[in-house]
PDB file of C-alpha atoms and ligand atoms in Angstrom:
ATOM      1  CA  MET A  26      69.317  27.242  92.941  1.00 39.00           C
ATOM      2  CA  ASN A  27      71.261  29.762  94.956  1.00 44.00           C
ATOM      3  CA  ARG A  28      74.990  29.370  94.358  1.00 64.00           C
ATOM      4  CA  ASN A  29      75.991  31.174  97.529  1.00 80.00           C
ATOM      5  CA  ASP A  30      78.246  28.286  98.424  1.00 87.00           C
ATOM      6  CA  HIS A  31      81.667  29.958  98.621  1.00 92.00           C
ATOM      7  CA  TYR A  32      83.332  32.377 101.020  1.00 96.00           C
ATOM      8  CA  PRO A  33      82.143  34.934 101.982  1.00 96.00           C
ATOM      9  CA  PHE A  34      78.855  33.258 102.793  1.00 97.00           C
ATOM     10  CA  ILE A  35      75.750  35.351 103.342  1.00 96.00           C
ATOM     11  CA  ASN A  36      72.511  34.429 105.060  1.00 97.00           C
ATOM     12  CA  THR A  37      70.099  34.435 102.149  1.00 95.00           C
ATOM     13  CA  PRO A  38      66.377  34.773 102.996  1.00 96.00           C
ATOM     14  CA  LEU A  39      64.218  31.733 103.552  1.00 97.00           C
ATOM     15  CA  PRO A  40      62.445  30.548 100.378  1.00 96.00           C
ATOM     16  CA  TYR A  41      59.120  31.321 102.150  1.00 98.00           C
ATOM     17  CA  SER A  42      57.865  33.704 104.837  1.00 98.00           C
ATOM     18  CA  TYR A  43      58.628  33.091 108.506  1.00 98.00           C
ATOM     19  CA  ASP A  44      54.998  32.179 109.178  1.00 98.00           C
ATOM     20  CA  ALA A  45      54.561  30.012 106.064  1.00 98.00           C
ATOM     21  CA  LEU A  46      54.818  26.747 108.011  1.00 98.00           C
ATOM     22  CA  GLU A  47      52.177  27.690 110.608  1.00 98.00           C
ATOM     23  CA  PRO A  48      50.563  26.090 112.482  1.00 98.00           C
ATOM     24  CA  PHE A  49      53.033  23.197 112.315  1.00 98.00           C
ATOM     25  CA  ILE A  50      56.300  25.074 112.727  1.00 98.00           C
ATOM     26  CA  ASP A  51      55.758  28.456 114.359  1.00 98.00           C
ATOM     27  CA  GLU A  52      56.882  31.853 113.112  1.00 98.00           C
ATOM     28  CA  LYS A  53      59.006  32.728 116.129  1.00 98.00           C
ATOM     29  CA  THR A  54      60.944  29.475 115.917  1.00 98.00           C
ATOM     30  CA  MET A  55      61.611  30.100 112.228  1.00 98.00           C
ATOM     31  CA  CYS A  56      62.781  33.692 112.900  1.00 98.00           C
ATOM     32  CA  LEU A  57      65.175  32.648 115.629  1.00 98.00           C
ATOM     33  CA  HIS A  58      66.333  29.546 113.789  1.00 98.00           C
ATOM     34  CA  HIS A  59      67.138  31.328 110.520  1.00 98.00           C
ATOM     35  CA  ASP A  60      68.107  34.809 111.705  1.00 97.00           C
ATOM     36  CA  ARG A  61      70.090  33.867 114.786  1.00 98.00           C
ATOM     37  CA  HIS A  62      71.195  30.223 114.736  1.00 97.00           C
ATOM     38  CA  LEU A  63      72.023  29.957 111.036  1.00 98.00           C
ATOM     39  CA  ARG A  64      73.440  33.497 110.928  1.00 98.00           C
ATOM     40  CA  THR A  65      75.817  32.605 113.755  1.00 98.00           C
ATOM     41  CA  TYR A  66      77.065  29.506 111.929  1.00 98.00           C
ATOM     42  CA  ILE A  67      77.632  31.635 108.801  1.00 98.00           C
ATOM     43  CA  ALA A  68      79.518  34.321 110.775  1.00 98.00           C
ATOM     44  CA  ASN A  69      81.671  31.691 112.470  1.00 98.00           C
ATOM     45  CA  LEU A  70      82.406  29.928 109.176  1.00 98.00           C
ATOM     46  CA  ASN A  71      83.400  33.224 107.525  1.00 98.00           C
ATOM     47  CA  ARG A  72      85.636  34.076 110.500  1.00 98.00           C
ATOM     48  CA  PHE A  73      87.271  30.650 110.312  1.00 97.00           C
ATOM     49  CA  LEU A  74      87.901  31.107 106.577  1.00 97.00           C
ATOM     50  CA  GLU A  75      89.309  34.612 107.129  1.00 98.00           C
ATOM     51  CA  GLU A  76      91.887  32.979 109.365  1.00 97.00           C
ATOM     52  CA  ASN A  77      92.514  30.173 106.863  1.00 97.00           C
ATOM     53  CA  PRO A  78      92.549  31.903 103.454  1.00 97.00           C
ATOM     54  CA  SER A  79      93.840  28.834 101.599  1.00 96.00           C
ATOM     55  CA  LEU A  80      90.406  27.260 102.195  1.00 96.00           C
ATOM     56  CA  GLN A  81      88.396  30.199 100.824  1.00 96.00           C
ATOM     57  CA  LYS A  82      88.268  28.841  97.284  1.00 96.00           C
ATOM     58  CA  PHE A  83      86.347  25.703  98.238  1.00 95.00           C
ATOM     59  CA  SER A  84      82.592  25.258  98.145  1.00 94.00           C
ATOM     60  CA  LEU A  85      80.624  24.236 101.199  1.00 94.00           C
ATOM     61  CA  GLU A  86      80.340  20.653  99.976  1.00 91.00           C
ATOM     62  CA  GLU A  87      84.054  20.523  99.164  1.00 92.00           C
ATOM     63  CA  LEU A  88      84.906  21.782 102.645  1.00 94.00           C
ATOM     64  CA  LEU A  89      82.675  19.121 104.162  1.00 93.00           C
ATOM     65  CA  SER A  90      84.273  16.407 102.051  1.00 88.00           C
ATOM     66  CA  MET A  91      87.838  17.371 102.964  1.00 88.00           C
ATOM     67  CA  TRP A  92      87.783  18.173 106.668  1.00 88.00           C
ATOM     68  CA  ARG A  93      89.349  14.831 107.629  1.00 87.00           C
ATOM     69  CA  CYS A  94      92.411  15.674 105.538  1.00 91.00           C
ATOM     70  CA  LEU A  95      93.112  18.942 107.360  1.00 93.00           C
ATOM     71  CA  PRO A  96      95.363  19.500 110.384  1.00 94.00           C
ATOM     72  CA  CYS A  97      93.751  18.361 113.642  1.00 95.00           C
ATOM     73  CA  GLN A  98      93.079  21.801 115.060  1.00 95.00           C
ATOM     74  CA  LEU A  99      91.085  22.817 111.974  1.00 96.00           C
ATOM     75  CA  GLN A 100      88.854  19.766 111.799  1.00 95.00           C
ATOM     76  CA  ALA A 101      86.303  20.465 114.534  1.00 95.00           C
ATOM     77  CA  PRO A 102      85.687  24.159 113.714  1.00 95.00           C
ATOM     78  CA  LEU A 103      85.278  23.362 110.023  1.00 94.00           C
ATOM     79  CA  ARG A 104      83.020  20.355 110.607  1.00 94.00           C
ATOM     80  CA  ASN A 105      80.856  22.263 113.097  1.00 96.00           C
ATOM     81  CA  ASN A 106      80.528  25.547 111.230  1.00 97.00           C
ATOM     82  CA  ALA A 107      80.434  24.384 107.603  1.00 97.00           C
ATOM     83  CA  GLY A 108      78.132  21.552 108.716  1.00 96.00           C
ATOM     84  CA  GLY A 109      75.932  23.997 110.606  1.00 97.00           C
ATOM     85  CA  VAL A 110      75.493  26.108 107.470  1.00 97.00           C
ATOM     86  CA  TYR A 111      74.967  23.166 105.127  1.00 97.00           C
ATOM     87  CA  ASN A 112      72.567  21.232 107.380  1.00 97.00           C
ATOM     88  CA  HIS A 113      70.409  24.262 108.145  1.00 98.00           C
ATOM     89  CA  ARG A 114      70.128  25.372 104.528  1.00 97.00           C
ATOM     90  CA  PHE A 115      69.228  21.812 103.577  1.00 97.00           C
ATOM     91  CA  TYR A 116      66.588  21.635 106.326  1.00 98.00           C
ATOM     92  CA  PHE A 117      64.980  24.998 105.496  1.00 98.00           C
ATOM     93  CA  ASN A 118      64.909  24.129 101.788  1.00 97.00           C
ATOM     94  CA  SER A 119      63.230  20.802 102.619  1.00 97.00           C
ATOM     95  CA  MET A 120      60.053  22.461 103.888  1.00 98.00           C
ATOM     96  CA  LYS A 121      57.155  24.433 102.364  1.00 98.00           C
ATOM     97  CA  GLY A 122      53.765  25.742 103.360  1.00 98.00           C
ATOM     98  CA  PRO A 123      51.310  22.975 104.334  1.00 97.00           C
ATOM     99  CA  ASP A 124      48.774  23.931 101.654  1.00 94.00           C
ATOM    100  CA  ILE A 125      51.184  23.974  98.750  1.00 94.00           C
ATOM    101  CA  PRO A 126      50.714  20.807  96.734  1.00 91.00           C
ATOM    102  CA  CYS A 127      53.765  18.838  95.683  1.00 90.00           C
ATOM    103  CA  ALA A 128      54.387  15.376  94.355  1.00 93.00           C
ATOM    104  CA  ALA A 129      57.239  12.893  94.424  1.00 97.00           C
ATOM    105  CA  PRO A 130      56.061   9.958  92.316  1.00 97.00           C
ATOM    106  CA  ASN A 131      59.479   8.410  91.698  1.00 97.00           C
ATOM    107  CA  LEU A 132      60.670   8.840  95.268  1.00 97.00           C
ATOM    108  CA  PHE A 133      57.426   7.465  96.705  1.00 97.00           C
ATOM    109  CA  GLU A 134      57.650   4.426  94.460  1.00 97.00           C
ATOM    110  CA  ALA A 135      61.239   3.796  95.602  1.00 97.00           C
ATOM    111  CA  MET A 136      60.161   4.260  99.236  1.00 97.00           C
ATOM    112  CA  THR A 137      57.422   1.692  98.827  1.00 97.00           C
ATOM    113  CA  VAL A 138      59.909  -0.793  97.362  1.00 96.00           C
ATOM    114  CA  GLN A 139      62.499  -0.102 100.062  1.00 96.00           C
ATOM    115  CA  PHE A 140      60.324   0.238 103.162  1.00 97.00           C
ATOM    116  CA  GLY A 141      57.151  -1.655 102.198  1.00 97.00           C
ATOM    117  CA  SER A 142      54.844   1.368 102.349  1.00 96.00           C
ATOM    118  CA  GLN A 143      54.779   5.103 102.989  1.00 94.00           C
ATOM    119  CA  GLU A 144      53.529   4.418 106.500  1.00 96.00           C
ATOM    120  CA  ASN A 145      56.471   2.119 107.183  1.00 98.00           C
ATOM    121  CA  PHE A 146      58.896   4.723 105.912  1.00 98.00           C
ATOM    122  CA  ARG A 147      57.372   7.390 108.150  1.00 97.00           C
ATOM    123  CA  ALA A 148      57.419   5.093 111.168  1.00 98.00           C
ATOM    124  CA  GLN A 149      61.060   4.160 110.614  1.00 98.00           C
ATOM    125  CA  PHE A 150      62.105   7.740 109.962  1.00 98.00           C
ATOM    126  CA  LYS A 151      60.330   8.895 113.104  1.00 98.00           C
ATOM    127  CA  GLU A 152      61.941   6.154 115.162  1.00 97.00           C
ATOM    128  CA  ALA A 153      65.383   7.124 113.855  1.00 97.00           C
ATOM    129  CA  ALA A 154      64.786  10.819 114.579  1.00 97.00           C
ATOM    130  CA  LEU A 155      63.611  10.014 118.103  1.00 96.00           C
ATOM    131  CA  SER A 156      66.631   7.798 118.661  1.00 93.00           C
ATOM    132  CA  ALA A 157      69.067  10.632 117.909  1.00 84.00           C
ATOM    133  CA  PHE A 158      70.315  11.222 121.431  1.00 81.00           C
ATOM    134  CA  GLY A 159      71.050  14.860 122.213  1.00 87.00           C
ATOM    135  CA  SER A 160      71.431  17.194 119.260  1.00 95.00           C
ATOM    136  CA  GLY A 161      71.595  16.034 115.675  1.00 96.00           C
ATOM    137  CA  TYR A 162      69.658  15.228 112.524  1.00 97.00           C
ATOM    138  CA  ALA A 163      67.858  12.330 110.870  1.00 97.00           C
ATOM    139  CA  TRP A 164      68.338  11.968 107.129  1.00 97.00           C
ATOM    140  CA  LEU A 165      66.931  10.108 104.184  1.00 98.00           C
ATOM    141  CA  VAL A 166      69.775   9.352 101.789  1.00 97.00           C
ATOM    142  CA  LEU A 167      70.211   7.479  98.538  1.00 96.00           C
ATOM    143  CA  ASP A 168      73.253   5.275  98.993  1.00 95.00           C
ATOM    144  CA  ARG A 169      74.415   3.217  95.991  1.00 93.00           C
ATOM    145  CA  GLY A 170      70.863   3.049  94.674  1.00 92.00           C
ATOM    146  CA  CYS A 171      69.233   2.201  98.037  1.00 95.00           C
ATOM    147  CA  LEU A 172      67.215   4.558 100.195  1.00 97.00           C
ATOM    148  CA  ARG A 173      68.504   4.569 103.767  1.00 97.00           C
ATOM    149  CA  ILE A 174      67.634   6.393 106.958  1.00 97.00           C
ATOM    150  CA  VAL A 175      70.660   7.603 108.917  1.00 96.00           C
ATOM    151  CA  THR A 176      71.307   9.987 111.796  1.00 96.00           C
ATOM    152  CA  SER A 177      74.145  12.417 112.419  1.00 95.00           C
ATOM    153  CA  ALA A 178      75.243  13.919 115.733  1.00 94.00           C
ATOM    154  CA  ASN A 179      75.786  17.626 116.377  1.00 95.00           C
ATOM    155  CA  GLN A 180      76.438  19.365 113.034  1.00 95.00           C
ATOM    156  CA  ASN A 181      77.952  16.329 111.329  1.00 94.00           C
ATOM    157  CA  THR A 182      76.778  15.773 107.773  1.00 94.00           C
ATOM    158  CA  PRO A 183      76.425  12.286 106.282  1.00 92.00           C
ATOM    159  CA  LEU A 184      77.997  13.373 102.984  1.00 87.00           C
ATOM    160  CA  THR A 185      80.077  10.712 101.268  1.00 81.00           C
ATOM    161  CA  CYS A 186      80.839  10.268  97.591  1.00 78.00           C
ATOM    162  CA  SER A 187      78.357   7.393  97.335  1.00 83.00           C
ATOM    163  CA  ARG A 188      75.432   9.250  98.861  1.00 90.00           C
ATOM    164  CA  THR A 189      72.802  11.678  97.642  1.00 94.00           C
ATOM    165  CA  LEU A 190      71.058  13.475 100.506  1.00 96.00           C
ATOM    166  CA  ILE A 191      67.263  13.613 100.072  1.00 97.00           C
ATOM    167  CA  LEU A 192      65.764  14.970 103.312  1.00 98.00           C
ATOM    168  CA  ASN A 193      66.793  15.978 106.822  1.00 98.00           C
ATOM    169  CA  ILE A 194      65.057  16.965 110.021  1.00 98.00           C
ATOM    170  CA  ASP A 195      66.778  19.150 112.594  1.00 98.00           C
ATOM    171  CA  MET A 196      66.417  17.439 116.000  1.00 97.00           C
ATOM    172  CA  TRP A 197      68.200  20.149 118.004  1.00 96.00           C
ATOM    173  CA  GLU A 198      65.912  21.517 120.703  1.00 95.00           C
ATOM    174  CA  HIS A 199      65.960  25.012 119.189  1.00 96.00           C
ATOM    175  CA  ALA A 200      64.099  23.603 116.157  1.00 97.00           C
ATOM    176  CA  TYR A 201      60.964  22.805 118.150  1.00 97.00           C
ATOM    177  CA  TYR A 202      61.139  23.703 121.837  1.00 96.00           C
ATOM    178  CA  LEU A 203      59.166  26.987 121.757  1.00 94.00           C
ATOM    179  CA  LYS A 204      56.115  25.242 120.314  1.00 96.00           C
ATOM    180  CA  HIS A 205      56.469  21.554 121.094  1.00 94.00           C
ATOM    181  CA  TYR A 206      58.427  21.741 124.369  1.00 92.00           C
ATOM    182  CA  ASN A 207      59.849  18.263 124.982  1.00 93.00           C
ATOM    183  CA  LEU A 208      57.360  16.504 122.690  1.00 95.00           C
ATOM    184  CA  ARG A 209      59.785  15.433 119.998  1.00 95.00           C
ATOM    185  CA  ALA A 210      57.325  12.962 118.447  1.00 97.00           C
ATOM    186  CA  ALA A 211      54.727  15.725 117.973  1.00 98.00           C
ATOM    187  CA  TYR A 212      57.348  17.920 116.295  1.00 98.00           C
ATOM    188  CA  ILE A 213      58.234  15.104 113.885  1.00 98.00           C
ATOM    189  CA  ASP A 214      54.539  14.562 113.042  1.00 98.00           C
ATOM    190  CA  ASP A 215      54.151  18.296 112.379  1.00 98.00           C
ATOM    191  CA  TRP A 216      57.317  18.379 110.297  1.00 98.00           C
ATOM    192  CA  PHE A 217      55.849  15.682 108.036  1.00 98.00           C
ATOM    193  CA  ARG A 218      53.002  18.127 107.268  1.00 97.00           C
ATOM    194  CA  VAL A 219      55.413  20.665 105.783  1.00 98.00           C
ATOM    195  CA  VAL A 220      57.928  18.452 103.977  1.00 98.00           C
ATOM    196  CA  ASN A 221      58.702  19.741 100.498  1.00 98.00           C
ATOM    197  CA  TRP A 222      58.357  16.425  98.689  1.00 97.00           C
ATOM    198  CA  GLY A 223      58.880  18.172  95.357  1.00 96.00           C
ATOM    199  CA  MET A 224      62.370  19.203  96.488  1.00 97.00           C
ATOM    200  CA  ALA A 225      63.023  15.679  97.797  1.00 97.00           C
ATOM    201  CA  GLU A 226      61.985  14.285  94.399  1.00 97.00           C
ATOM    202  CA  GLU A 227      64.368  16.666  92.605  1.00 96.00           C
ATOM    203  CA  ARG A 228      67.244  15.570  94.809  1.00 96.00           C
ATOM    204  CA  PHE A 229      66.284  11.911  94.356  1.00 96.00           C
ATOM    205  CA  MET A 230      66.241  12.337  90.584  1.00 95.00           C
ATOM    206  CA  GLY A 231      69.618  14.114  90.648  1.00 90.00           C
ATOM    207  CA  MET A 232      68.151  17.418  89.486  1.00 74.00           C
ATOM    208  CA  ASN A 233      69.377  19.469  92.413  1.00 58.00           C
ATOM    209  CA  LEU A 234      73.021  18.552  92.870  1.00 50.00           C
TER     210      LEU A 234
HETATM  211 MN1   MN B  25      69.018  24.076 113.977  1.00 57.03          MN
END
């Protein structure tokens, strides 16, 4: 795993080519999303940390765990920019080419117990993602031993000490608008075709913390 999780952050390449998710997520969207949107969050986070050197020693996850304890004027820029970096890296790492096989036997078994079936999980996840009004994310998290589907607005991250994050889908328009226009449900269906279930299984099993 890349340990580029301290200041100064750099925009490391995607773990696959820009066109690897075609035809479900298009190359141009991936170029713009990674090279412009994520790069901007990284530049803004580095600029914020240049101005606040006492925070430079903390990792991304530490910054996201502590923002509530900081002075008021620092909270929003830290939450937005550190969250923007964390959420995007998590999202990009949660996908893979559609033809690459991967398995998640333990996670799928837990999903079946928690949601009744894979189909039920997908339906509930899709409903949650569609319900995220405006810009945000839907997440699958492991919370005190239970799988839960949650949403977060803007660049908020549902990190708490009791939660392990398993999957997220970016529901900002820039994640899908070039290909799917306003058809958010079609984007979610396509995203399911490129989910890296192997990565989700590693996170579920605590192998990727
Ligand atoms: Mn995004």
